[in-house]
Amino acid sequence: MRGPTIYDVATAAGVATSTVSRAFSTPSRVGAATREHVLAVAEQLGYRPNPHARALLSDHHYTVAMVVSDITNPHYFELIRGAEMRAKASEYTLVLVNAEESAHIELEQIQRLLPSVDGFVLAASRLPDENLAHLAEQRPVVLVSRELPGLPCALLDHVDGCRQIVQHLDSLGHRHLVYLAGPRSSWMATTRWSALRTAAEDAGMRADRVGPFTPKVAQGGLAADAALGTGATAFVAHNDLLAIGVLQRLQQRSVGVPADVSVVGFDDIFAADLCTPRLTTLGGAHADVGRAAVEILLKAAVRGTAGGPPVRVVLPTELRLRESTGPVR
Amino acid sequence: MRGPTIYDVATAAGVATSTVSRAFSTPSRVGAATREHVLAVAEQLGYRPNPHARALLSDHHYTVAMVVSDITNPHYFELIRGAEMRAKASEYTLVLVNAEESAHIELEQIQRLLPSVDGFVLAASRLPDENLAHLAEQRPVVLVSRELPGLPCALLDHVDGCRQIVQHLDSLGHRHLVYLAGPRSSWMATTRWSALRTAAEDAGMRADRVGPFTPKVAQGGLAADAALGTGATAFVAHNDLLAIGVLQRLQQRSVGVPADVSVVGFDDIFAADLCTPRLTTLGGAHADVGRAAVEILLKAAVRGTAGGPPVRVVLPTELRLRESTGPVR
DNA sequence: ACAACTGTGGCAAGGGGTTGTCAAAAGTTG
DNA sequence: CAACTTTTGACAACCCCTTGCCACAGTTGT
């Protein structure tokens, strides 16, 4: 079912198609009376400009794509929500793509969307740097939870967050922590580990690492067992999902939390406040990150690739203290 | 940055543009050798057909829109995930829209996308029947968690689910339940209430209703207080979010669950298995609902509106028994 | 050897808009 | 009232691709 075209409006209004077009896009080039008349006729006919015809000419699509590494992770919901809201606010459409933790799928989907979106928000992209750089030459790209010199990004301040975590653990008397690492291709996993290690070093605390693990509840058992093997008194899991799995395994093995070990997660997903014991976790305004990412992208899409150095939005994190951490035994 | 066009390929290959086009879309209309050659040249140039130019001609967009009434609700994530996967499998793009519980926004967004998508999946649409019917005349529509004679839909079998809930409560000795209702414009709220009432009647159980409530955790306090006022021993909340809020309020008021009252939710969101006490809730394969909805839509988009009566996919529900329900005091 | 096919590939129109160019209409000035 | 400036609107090309129609070359049949 096709709607009325600019021709229909032109005929009905008794003017040329170009006049109709200009009545919408270049009001100054059309007489006020004519313009009113055209607009009225268009309104009455229910005319809506065809976005494809427009895009064909301008290569402007009023659409942004958001690619997430794993849509299954509840943490992304907030991010997606923020992005969706920001896009809608500017009358942009948000296309959602799930990369299923695969660089291959991610790249393929991006290629497919390349000609029909104005830019990409890549959340926790698993793509190698070269691919990202190459992509950025073709369309504006904003990274989320990842950094690459030269590209704009939006993320939470995990370096400071890791410092908060270590400080918190330190104040509880912990002298030995272990990081339950995320996937090898995850930039975040690398960043968190290095930030934790640095902070631990500064505090004179020992820091070990086990993993990598796929950050899902189901992997928590494996991660917990590996972490117990290190003898650490504090477990810092790559994210809340993994942390919750760890909690479950520890309960199964009758290891008290926080009596025997303390557990910390990342993301502060909804469930972190409901599990038992409630999870101490590094939270932040994820929706704002999504919002910021789209915002940067829209600006870039309008201005073109020009402009100064790429924007880098870093939002603060805050440690949400709950019952999964306590003084060392 | 614009990619190579069919003209570039034609020139490079020394053939007419129509030949290039046919080499891709109508292989039988082109000689095998020519075709190979064209394909090779296109590949080498990195040619990708422009989807807009295509859409302009065919009104076929390889895109479906999914509109959810409230993207904040974790329950939708499964649905979105299933829909995204199914769309991707057929090389379709999924556009995500959040209606923010507003029929007005919902309609506006739909209008905006009308010319550029092949169809709509409307999840828990708040739109009045007339709007839906009118929309369905313009584009294929599949409803989720809602029914309207004449339109295809995908949903969980809540009528049977409510029966399971009542049966479960009955077997625990409950003689009086109360339904903590969802929003007035929610078809699901109406359906659940009527199914619960019928099932309760059959079991000789008294059924009350309080509400409506916005189904969020924050509303749980209000809902719990209202429900306590009825004297019922079993609370059936419109969804898990509301149920979790109820649980929190009951704990606050020192009402034992399940010692004093039993609580049941709907959806079986991830958090339902983690809260305290763990929530008995009516679960189902929500991702499969999303998958099915897109599947129906794609079939409709290909076949046109023709075909027999609209498809109606009803997936089974199952009551997940946990600790929030128990024998009546 | 000629007619009748069949398989290929080219031409050109069209899908819905935008926009540079230009002519006609309207308004201004002396 | 002529000469000139400013509005206003029409024409046509272009964005990229698809497709109906036609022409041509090569086959086959008689």
XYZ file of C-alpha atoms (C1' of nucleotides) in Angstrom:
718
model
C 0.000 0.000 0.000
C 1.680 3.114 -1.214
C 0.872 6.565 0.048
C 0.287 9.757 -1.936
C 3.368 11.192 -3.653
C 4.591 14.646 -4.233
C 2.959 14.476 -7.654
C -0.453 13.906 -6.163
C 0.022 16.888 -3.926
C 1.272 19.040 -6.793
C -1.704 18.143 -8.962
C -4.199 18.685 -6.175
C -2.633 22.015 -5.293
C -2.218 23.087 -8.908
C 1.531 23.682 -8.678
C 4.720 21.973 -9.810
C 6.339 19.188 -7.848
C 9.364 21.317 -7.178
C 7.155 23.840 -5.487
C 5.773 21.192 -3.212
C 9.251 19.981 -2.399
C 10.433 23.481 -1.610
C 7.376 24.240 0.450
C 8.727 21.609 2.814
C 12.462 21.982 2.591
C 13.171 25.578 1.511
C 10.275 27.688 2.721
C 12.071 30.902 1.814
C 11.975 29.997 -1.828
C 8.202 29.837 -1.967
C 5.468 32.413 -1.482
C 3.830 32.359 1.923
C 0.341 31.925 0.509
C 1.425 29.191 -1.887
C 3.261 27.461 0.874
C 0.268 27.437 3.189
C -1.903 26.104 0.450
C 0.511 23.316 -0.450
C 0.946 22.325 3.179
C -2.795 22.236 3.669
C -3.323 20.043 0.630
C -0.508 17.739 1.707
C -1.936 17.449 5.170
C -5.350 16.696 3.834
C -4.036 14.026 1.475
C -2.008 12.497 4.276
C 1.187 12.957 2.324
C 4.463 11.798 3.890
C 7.749 12.208 2.047
C 9.241 8.889 1.064
C 12.405 8.440 3.107
C 14.044 6.211 0.511
C 13.720 8.694 -2.265
C 15.267 11.227 0.038
C 18.073 8.966 1.145
C 18.882 8.165 -2.447
C 19.824 11.741 -3.077
C 21.264 12.829 0.210
C 22.734 9.669 1.667
C 21.085 10.750 4.864
C 18.931 8.109 6.475
C 17.817 9.340 9.875
C 18.833 5.967 11.186
C 21.584 4.756 13.470
C 22.607 1.205 14.128
C 23.484 -0.106 17.533
C 25.515 -3.271 17.619
C 25.806 -5.105 20.917
C 28.147 -7.993 21.502
C 25.534 -10.082 23.289
C 21.932 -9.064 23.563
C 21.350 -11.713 26.199
C 23.170 -9.683 28.826
C 20.668 -7.644 30.841
C 23.262 -4.976 31.275
C 22.726 -3.936 27.667
C 19.089 -3.251 28.215
C 19.820 0.016 29.913
C 22.255 0.946 27.211
C 19.783 0.104 24.476
C 17.063 1.959 26.274
C 19.148 5.109 26.543
C 20.167 4.901 22.916
C 16.633 4.328 21.756
C 15.331 7.299 23.689
C 17.999 9.637 22.407
C 17.472 8.522 18.844
C 13.730 8.933 19.099
C 14.145 12.404 20.542
C 15.840 13.469 17.306
C 13.393 11.537 15.156
C 16.003 8.994 14.311
C 15.322 5.307 13.986
C 17.356 2.825 15.969
C 18.351 -0.428 14.365
C 19.353 -3.133 16.773
C 21.904 -5.777 15.935
C 23.156 -8.634 18.055
C 26.680 -9.775 17.273
C 26.320 -12.908 19.378
C 29.864 -12.517 20.702
C 31.238 -13.122 17.217
C 33.497 -10.705 15.396
C 32.519 -12.381 12.157
C 28.795 -11.811 12.600
C 29.473 -8.301 13.819
C 31.400 -7.373 10.719
C 28.931 -8.985 8.394
C 26.009 -7.140 9.897
C 27.858 -3.860 9.771
C 28.652 -4.350 6.102
C 25.039 -5.078 5.422
C 23.860 -1.914 7.116
C 26.631 0.306 5.809
C 24.645 1.811 2.937
C 21.503 2.455 4.931
C 22.448 3.996 8.244
C 24.099 7.256 9.218
C 26.456 5.697 11.700
C 27.174 2.982 14.202
C 27.257 2.672 17.944
C 29.359 -0.347 18.715
C 28.929 -1.654 22.220
C 31.752 -3.807 23.496
C 32.827 -4.455 19.943
C 34.826 -7.619 19.434
C 36.297 -6.300 16.186
C 40.037 -5.877 15.836
C 41.363 -2.320 15.742
C 42.040 -2.374 11.980
C 38.433 -3.179 11.189
C 37.215 -0.385 13.408
C 39.567 2.123 11.844
C 38.545 1.094 8.365
C 34.872 1.265 9.220
C 35.296 4.717 10.722
C 36.522 5.974 7.369
C 33.216 5.088 5.795
C 30.707 6.048 8.458
C 30.799 7.798 11.818
C 31.396 5.302 14.599
C 31.063 5.679 18.341
C 32.477 3.045 20.622
C 30.925 2.047 23.892
C 32.921 0.232 26.529
C 35.946 0.275 24.310
C 38.563 2.770 23.275
C 40.642 3.278 20.193
C 42.753 6.372 19.624
C 41.118 8.529 16.999
C 37.580 7.287 17.531
C 34.957 8.870 19.742
C 33.700 6.781 22.617
C 31.364 6.756 25.580
C 32.054 4.705 28.636
C 32.017 4.485 32.378
C 35.136 5.334 34.298
C 36.230 1.821 35.115
C 39.727 2.784 36.043
C 38.411 4.896 38.852
C 35.796 2.243 39.541
C 38.444 -0.413 40.007
C 40.223 1.917 42.384
C 37.012 2.229 44.390
C 36.660 -1.515 44.523
C 40.196 -2.074 45.703
C 39.907 0.691 48.244
C 36.704 -0.810 49.573
C 38.265 -4.254 49.834
C 41.389 -2.816 51.368
C 39.409 -1.039 54.044
C 37.749 -4.343 54.882
C 41.151 -5.861 55.441
C 41.498 -7.918 52.275
C 45.091 -8.482 51.183
C 44.503 -10.743 48.208
C 41.982 -10.404 45.409
C 41.361 -12.395 42.274
C 39.848 -11.116 39.051
C 37.516 -13.547 37.311
C 38.235 -12.403 33.786
C 35.885 -11.863 30.860
C 36.448 -12.970 27.260
C 39.865 -12.587 25.729
C 38.606 -10.342 22.916
C 36.893 -8.009 25.368
C 38.671 -4.678 25.677
C 36.858 -4.181 28.958
C 38.307 -7.340 30.432
C 41.828 -6.165 29.660
C 41.147 -2.696 31.005
C 39.597 -3.892 34.224
C 42.390 -6.301 34.915
C 45.071 -3.730 34.384
C 43.228 -1.146 36.474
C 42.626 -3.630 39.272
C 46.243 -4.720 39.238
C 47.518 -1.176 39.370
C 45.164 -0.210 42.163
C 46.012 -3.366 44.093
C 49.705 -2.694 43.670
C 49.265 0.812 45.016
C 47.461 -0.607 48.019
C 50.088 -3.273 48.483
C 47.506 -5.930 47.778
C 48.100 -9.131 45.850
C 46.049 -9.498 42.668
C 45.588 -12.709 40.702
C 43.634 -13.455 37.633
C 41.712 -16.553 36.527
C 39.866 -17.152 33.324
C 38.916 -16.068 30.744
C 35.264 -16.931 31.217
C 32.188 -16.266 29.158
C 30.422 -13.802 31.437
C 27.232 -15.727 32.060
C 25.625 -17.227 35.126
C 26.326 -20.723 33.890
C 30.062 -20.077 33.908
C 29.963 -18.970 37.518
C 30.606 -22.456 38.837
C 33.806 -22.859 36.919
C 34.930 -19.374 37.811
C 34.207 -19.839 41.517
C 36.159 -23.058 41.660
C 39.112 -21.517 39.892
C 39.009 -18.479 42.143
C 38.875 -20.585 45.296
C 42.036 -22.270 44.099
C 43.985 -19.025 44.364
C 43.300 -18.601 48.055
C 42.151 -15.020 47.556
C 39.631 -13.608 50.019
C 38.009 -11.247 47.543
C 36.563 -12.236 44.163
C 36.050 -9.548 41.569
C 33.930 -10.965 38.764
C 33.958 -9.548 35.240
C 30.253 -8.744 35.490
C 27.184 -9.301 37.623
C 26.017 -12.295 35.669
C 29.228 -14.126 36.362
C 29.185 -12.892 39.960
C 25.697 -14.263 40.508
C 26.821 -17.616 39.142
C 29.757 -17.481 41.516
C 27.454 -16.713 44.424
C 25.341 -19.729 43.605
C 28.341 -22.016 43.374
C 29.787 -20.759 46.633
C 26.535 -21.431 48.400
C 26.515 -24.898 46.915
C 30.017 -25.485 48.256
C 29.053 -23.970 51.611
C 31.525 -21.148 51.320
C 30.110 -18.221 53.240
C 29.643 -14.868 51.554
C 30.828 -12.509 52.910
C 31.976 -14.575 55.892
C 34.595 -16.574 53.978
C 35.017 -14.606 50.776
C 33.739 -11.298 49.460
C 32.322 -11.016 45.938
C 32.127 -7.925 43.744
C 30.536 -7.571 40.343
C 30.289 -4.978 37.578
C 27.236 -3.314 35.971
C 24.688 -3.261 38.801
C 22.024 -5.041 36.844
C 18.532 -5.206 38.276
C 19.073 -8.687 39.685
C 22.156 -7.649 41.663
C 19.873 -6.039 44.208
C 17.699 -9.139 44.534
C 20.054 -12.073 44.801
C 21.218 -13.526 48.100
C 23.372 -12.092 49.462
C 22.711 -8.882 47.605
C 25.666 -8.134 45.371
C 28.157 -5.348 45.879
C 28.811 -4.100 42.387
C 30.200 -1.207 40.420
C 27.264 0.669 38.986
C 26.878 3.588 36.678
C 24.318 5.279 34.518
C 24.336 2.893 31.587
C 21.337 4.504 30.001
C 23.263 7.759 29.968
C 26.125 6.051 28.202
C 23.742 4.888 25.502
C 22.254 8.338 25.291
C 25.669 9.977 25.060
C 26.855 7.566 22.398
C 23.927 8.336 20.123
C 24.305 12.013 20.823
C 27.919 12.005 19.701
C 26.981 10.015 16.664
C 24.240 12.396 15.609
C 26.576 15.338 15.898
C 29.182 13.558 13.818
C 26.571 12.546 11.250
C 25.570 16.160 10.760
C 28.972 17.789 10.827
C 30.644 15.178 8.731
C 33.814 13.572 9.924
C 35.429 16.971 10.402
C 35.889 18.726 13.720
C 38.564 18.576 16.344
C 39.768 15.541 18.229
C 37.188 12.791 18.754
C 34.872 13.229 21.694
C 35.457 11.028 24.671
C 32.649 10.898 27.206
C 33.556 9.264 30.488
C 30.771 8.926 33.003
C 31.390 8.309 36.681
C 30.907 4.970 38.337
C 29.833 4.339 41.866
C 30.321 1.315 43.992
C 26.992 0.057 45.286
C 27.742 -1.496 48.640
C 25.580 -4.474 49.510
C 25.950 -7.670 51.484
C 28.302 -9.698 49.324
C 31.351 -7.905 50.678
C 32.467 -7.793 54.277
C 35.495 -7.725 56.525
C 38.039 -10.400 55.900
C 37.786 -13.417 58.150
C 31.235 8.075 1.598
C 29.386 6.447 -1.226
C 30.181 3.009 -2.564
C 30.491 1.936 -6.189
C 27.247 1.822 -8.148
C 25.912 -0.496 -10.747
C 27.270 1.892 -13.348
C 30.797 1.519 -12.114
C 30.458 -2.215 -12.315
C 28.908 -2.062 -15.765
C 31.691 0.132 -17.086
C 34.398 -1.956 -15.526
C 32.883 -5.135 -16.869
C 32.104 -3.671 -20.272
C 28.386 -4.436 -20.172
C 25.132 -2.535 -19.708
C 23.802 -1.719 -16.262
C 20.794 -3.882 -16.868
C 23.073 -6.842 -17.371
C 24.726 -6.202 -14.048
C 21.388 -5.921 -12.341
C 20.204 -9.148 -13.893
C 23.397 -10.943 -13.045
C 22.342 -10.493 -9.437
C 18.594 -10.741 -9.458
C 17.662 -12.798 -12.526
C 20.599 -15.092 -13.222
C 18.644 -17.049 -15.812
C 18.389 -13.974 -18.016
C 22.140 -13.693 -18.384
C 24.753 -15.929 -19.962
C 26.739 -17.976 -17.497
C 30.085 -16.577 -18.623
C 28.867 -12.974 -18.551
C 27.390 -13.515 -15.148
C 30.596 -14.873 -13.664
C 32.527 -12.008 -15.108
C 30.138 -9.395 -13.767
C 30.076 -11.003 -10.348
C 33.853 -11.088 -10.260
C 34.147 -7.428 -11.188
C 31.482 -6.467 -8.651
C 33.234 -8.432 -5.947
C 36.524 -6.831 -6.759
C 35.049 -3.339 -6.695
C 33.297 -4.086 -3.433
C 29.942 -3.305 -4.952
C 26.858 -3.557 -2.763
C 23.405 -2.815 -4.134
C 21.868 0.297 -2.640
C 18.881 -0.822 -0.575
C 17.087 2.490 -0.975
C 17.095 2.420 -4.716
C 15.739 -1.080 -4.475
C 13.075 -0.172 -1.968
C 11.980 2.723 -4.105
C 11.021 0.360 -6.873
C 9.757 -2.635 -4.982
C 8.471 -1.187 -1.724
C 10.310 -4.077 -0.134
C 12.656 -3.066 2.652
C 13.982 -6.171 4.325
C 13.150 -4.491 7.570
C 10.598 -5.128 10.265
C 9.719 -2.884 13.156
C 9.126 -4.122 16.644
C 7.184 -1.829 18.906
C 7.166 -2.589 22.606
C 4.951 -0.830 25.081
C 7.745 -0.331 27.616
C 11.336 -1.180 26.895
C 12.163 -0.860 30.572
C 10.481 -4.145 31.373
C 13.062 -6.949 31.408
C 10.430 -9.322 30.187
C 10.674 -7.768 26.746
C 14.310 -8.533 26.404
C 13.635 -12.155 25.679
C 11.003 -11.171 23.201
C 13.295 -8.698 21.488
C 16.086 -11.194 21.466
C 13.944 -13.844 19.779
C 12.685 -11.342 17.237
C 16.155 -10.065 16.473
C 17.509 -13.542 15.915
C 14.681 -14.553 13.629
C 14.987 -11.372 11.604
C 18.725 -11.753 11.262
C 18.336 -15.337 10.140
C 16.395 -14.092 7.124
C 18.712 -11.163 6.578
C 16.125 -8.755 7.771
C 16.872 -5.722 9.870
C 15.039 -5.175 13.113
C 14.026 -1.682 14.078
C 13.258 -1.214 17.730
C 10.716 1.264 19.009
C 9.703 2.041 22.534
C 6.161 3.318 22.935
C 6.741 4.342 26.540
C 3.300 3.102 27.549
C 1.710 5.786 25.403
C -0.734 5.056 22.613
C 0.057 8.452 21.179
C 3.780 7.843 20.870
C 3.112 4.367 19.585
C 0.930 5.614 16.774
C 3.268 8.423 15.864
C 6.259 6.129 15.596
C 4.312 3.660 13.518
C 3.275 6.398 11.117
C 6.832 7.488 10.798
C 8.053 4.019 9.953
C 5.141 3.109 7.735
C 6.895 3.889 4.447
C 10.131 2.159 5.310
C 9.381 -1.179 6.893
C 7.724 -4.340 5.630
C 5.605 -4.819 8.690
C 5.115 -4.413 12.393
C 5.310 -6.601 15.427
C 3.346 -4.867 18.123
C 4.065 -6.143 21.589
C 1.390 -5.413 24.148
C 0.080 -2.630 21.961
C -1.850 0.049 23.771
C -3.572 1.116 20.559
C -7.350 0.917 20.287
C -8.778 -1.765 18.007
C -9.721 0.685 15.238
C -6.165 1.919 14.914
C -4.864 -1.607 14.675
C -7.383 -2.562 12.046
C -6.577 0.509 10.007
C -2.864 -0.077 10.283
C -3.255 -3.684 9.211
C -4.760 -2.497 5.941
C -1.538 -0.718 5.095
C 1.121 -3.102 6.314
C 1.216 -6.615 7.722
C 0.883 -6.549 11.485
C 1.473 -9.255 14.044
C 0.288 -8.777 17.574
C 2.098 -10.096 20.593
C 0.325 -10.469 23.910
C -2.830 -9.157 22.405
C -5.577 -10.447 20.175
C -7.894 -8.893 17.673
C -10.118 -10.930 15.374
C -8.712 -10.814 11.862
C -5.114 -10.125 12.841
C -2.390 -12.697 13.304
C -0.876 -12.948 16.746
C 1.646 -14.778 18.840
C 1.235 -15.222 22.537
C 1.527 -17.486 25.504
C -1.465 -19.459 26.608
C -2.416 -17.350 29.570
C -5.873 -18.777 29.883
C -4.397 -22.170 30.548
C -1.703 -20.529 32.628
C -4.253 -18.896 34.872
C -5.909 -22.241 35.262
C -2.584 -23.707 36.365
C -2.135 -20.914 38.889
C -5.581 -21.349 40.364
C -5.187 -25.104 40.473
C -1.868 -24.737 42.242
C -3.318 -22.332 44.792
C -6.370 -24.503 45.224
C -4.237 -27.525 45.991
C -2.468 -25.517 48.637
C -5.797 -24.828 50.285
C -6.296 -21.204 49.224
C -9.940 -20.162 48.983
C -9.516 -16.508 48.186
C -7.175 -14.872 45.661
C -6.731 -11.310 44.551
C -5.469 -10.142 41.175
C -3.195 -7.102 41.269
C -4.193 -5.717 37.903
C -2.053 -4.175 35.169
C -2.841 -0.980 33.209
C -6.363 -0.426 32.031
C -5.332 -0.251 28.367
C -3.523 -3.563 28.603
C -5.337 -6.330 26.811
C -3.333 -8.801 28.842
C -4.604 -7.392 32.109
C -8.187 -7.887 30.995
C -7.499 -11.367 29.715
C -5.717 -12.517 32.821
C -8.375 -11.225 35.094
C -11.158 -12.892 33.188
C -9.229 -16.168 32.983
C -8.396 -16.074 36.668
C -11.957 -15.332 37.598
C -13.327 -18.121 35.482
C -10.801 -20.613 36.822
C -11.459 -19.488 40.374
C -15.167 -19.829 39.880
C -14.724 -23.364 38.587
C -12.694 -24.160 41.670
C -15.211 -22.536 43.950
C -12.625 -19.963 44.944
C -13.277 -16.313 45.595
C -11.441 -13.894 43.290
C -11.038 -10.174 43.842
C -9.259 -7.544 41.855
C -7.374 -4.439 42.902
C -5.718 -1.861 40.749
C -4.983 -0.973 38.030
C -1.283 -0.539 38.697
C 1.620 0.364 36.475
C 3.480 -2.930 36.501
C 6.765 -1.771 37.999
C 8.600 -2.569 41.193
C 7.907 0.868 42.560
C 4.155 0.262 42.410
C 4.473 -2.915 44.424
C 3.998 -1.151 47.739
C 0.679 0.326 46.744
C -0.439 -2.950 45.244
C 0.540 -4.972 48.288
C -1.331 -2.686 50.632
C -4.418 -2.780 48.475
C -4.227 -6.547 48.222
C -3.851 -6.979 51.976
C -7.048 -5.006 52.358
C -9.045 -7.706 50.576
C -8.116 -10.383 53.062
C -7.089 -12.761 50.290
C -4.456 -15.379 51.074
C -3.046 -15.513 47.571
C -1.807 -12.520 45.540
C -1.538 -12.880 41.804
C 0.415 -9.936 40.455
C 0.122 -8.702 36.873
C 3.805 -9.381 36.293
C 7.035 -10.263 38.062
C 8.144 -6.687 38.446
C 5.022 -5.827 40.374
C 5.283 -9.104 42.298
C 8.826 -8.322 43.361
C 7.710 -4.927 44.566
C 4.927 -6.630 46.478
C 7.403 -9.046 48.033
C 9.526 -6.154 49.227
C 6.563 -4.363 50.740
C 5.314 -7.479 52.490
C 8.694 -8.029 54.040
C 8.670 -4.435 55.168
C 5.289 -4.955 56.785
C 6.448 -8.249 58.271
C 3.901 -10.257 56.393
C 5.370 -13.714 55.889
C 5.629 -15.135 52.379
C 4.505 -17.844 51.967
C 3.609 -18.224 55.635
C 0.917 -15.541 55.643
C 0.225 -14.970 51.985
C 1.342 -16.600 48.757
C 2.497 -14.494 45.805
C 2.472 -15.428 42.133
C 3.832 -13.435 39.205
C 3.820 -13.611 35.433
C 6.723 -13.748 32.940
C 9.449 -15.580 34.867
C 12.022 -12.871 34.352
C 15.607 -13.585 35.302
C 15.246 -11.847 38.655
C 12.292 -14.015 39.710
C 14.696 -16.832 40.441
C 16.961 -14.617 42.534
C 14.715 -12.618 44.801
C 13.803 -13.690 48.312
C 11.716 -15.684 48.564
C 12.153 -16.938 45.027
C 9.034 -16.129 43.083
C 6.521 -18.651 41.825
C 5.590 -17.364 38.408
C 4.001 -18.320 35.151
C 6.804 -18.761 32.658
C 6.965 -19.442 28.981
C 9.326 -19.271 26.066
C 9.175 -15.555 25.394
C 12.018 -15.668 22.937
C 10.002 -18.179 20.942
C 7.079 -15.797 20.910
C 9.313 -13.100 19.451
C 10.664 -15.551 16.954
C 7.213 -16.744 15.962
C 5.915 -13.203 15.589
C 8.650 -12.230 13.153
C 8.224 -15.497 11.332
C 4.541 -14.861 10.754
C 5.314 -11.345 9.674
C 7.909 -12.393 7.138
C 5.529 -14.892 5.616
C 2.833 -12.255 5.396
C 5.256 -9.751 3.918
C 6.142 -12.148 1.144
C 2.710 -13.508 0.376
C 0.956 -10.214 0.617
C -2.109 -9.886 2.759
C -3.740 -12.837 1.006
C -3.989 -16.325 2.451
C -6.504 -17.989 4.706
C -7.453 -16.916 8.192
C -4.786 -15.093 10.188
C -2.271 -17.270 11.943
C -2.596 -17.539 15.681
C 0.380 -19.014 17.473
C -0.256 -19.929 21.082
C 2.709 -21.246 22.994
C 2.349 -23.200 26.227
C 3.032 -21.695 29.612
C 4.347 -23.476 32.617
C 4.082 -22.565 36.232
C 7.530 -22.362 37.792
C 7.038 -23.370 41.413
C 9.315 -21.617 43.836
C 9.158 -20.469 47.428
C 6.721 -17.583 47.256
C 3.718 -19.906 47.320
C 2.841 -22.351 50.062
C -0.050 -23.961 51.915
C -2.561 -21.599 53.338
C -2.055 -20.751 56.986
C 19.341 -21.750 -48.019
C 15.738 -19.662 -45.577
C 12.342 -19.294 -41.958
C 11.441 -19.799 -37.233
C 13.152 -19.977 -32.746
C 15.730 -19.252 -28.584
C 18.952 -17.184 -25.714
C 21.397 -12.645 -24.560
C 22.060 -8.148 -23.720
C 20.894 -3.100 -24.485
C 17.704 0.846 -24.308
C 14.864 3.614 -21.780
C 11.273 4.502 -18.578
C 10.107 4.788 -13.929
C 10.075 4.814 -8.652
C 9.733 9.634 -5.308
C 12.216 13.296 -4.279
C 15.757 17.478 -4.599
C 17.893 21.269 -6.735
C 20.374 24.277 -10.297
C 18.889 27.057 -13.989
C 15.970 30.033 -16.145
C 11.840 32.482 -17.619
C 7.750 34.845 -16.374
C 5.331 37.715 -13.212
C 5.347 41.184 -9.909
C 7.178 45.123 -7.770
C 10.255 49.296 -7.674
C 12.285 53.468 -9.282
C 13.013 57.682 -11.874
C 5.698 54.423 -18.791
C 10.108 52.365 -19.687
C 13.963 50.041 -17.430
C 15.396 47.310 -13.886
C 15.245 44.287 -9.686
C 13.200 40.780 -7.021
C 9.898 36.920 -6.368
C 7.943 32.851 -7.686
C 7.394 28.677 -10.068
C 8.401 25.411 -13.987
C 11.696 22.354 -16.290
C 14.788 18.810 -16.321
C 18.596 16.302 -14.638
C 20.045 13.304 -11.171
C 20.256 9.736 -7.016
C 20.646 3.956 -8.030
C 18.404 0.193 -9.449
C 14.745 -2.788 -11.894
C 12.262 -4.429 -15.748
C 9.324 -4.462 -20.093
C 10.357 -4.411 -24.673
C 13.129 -4.956 -28.559
C 17.095 -6.227 -31.536
C 20.518 -9.159 -32.715
C 23.166 -13.336 -33.173
C 23.375 -18.084 -33.160
C 20.591 -22.662 -33.620
C 17.666 -25.720 -35.385
C 14.447 -27.546 -38.669
C 12.767 -28.264 -43.264
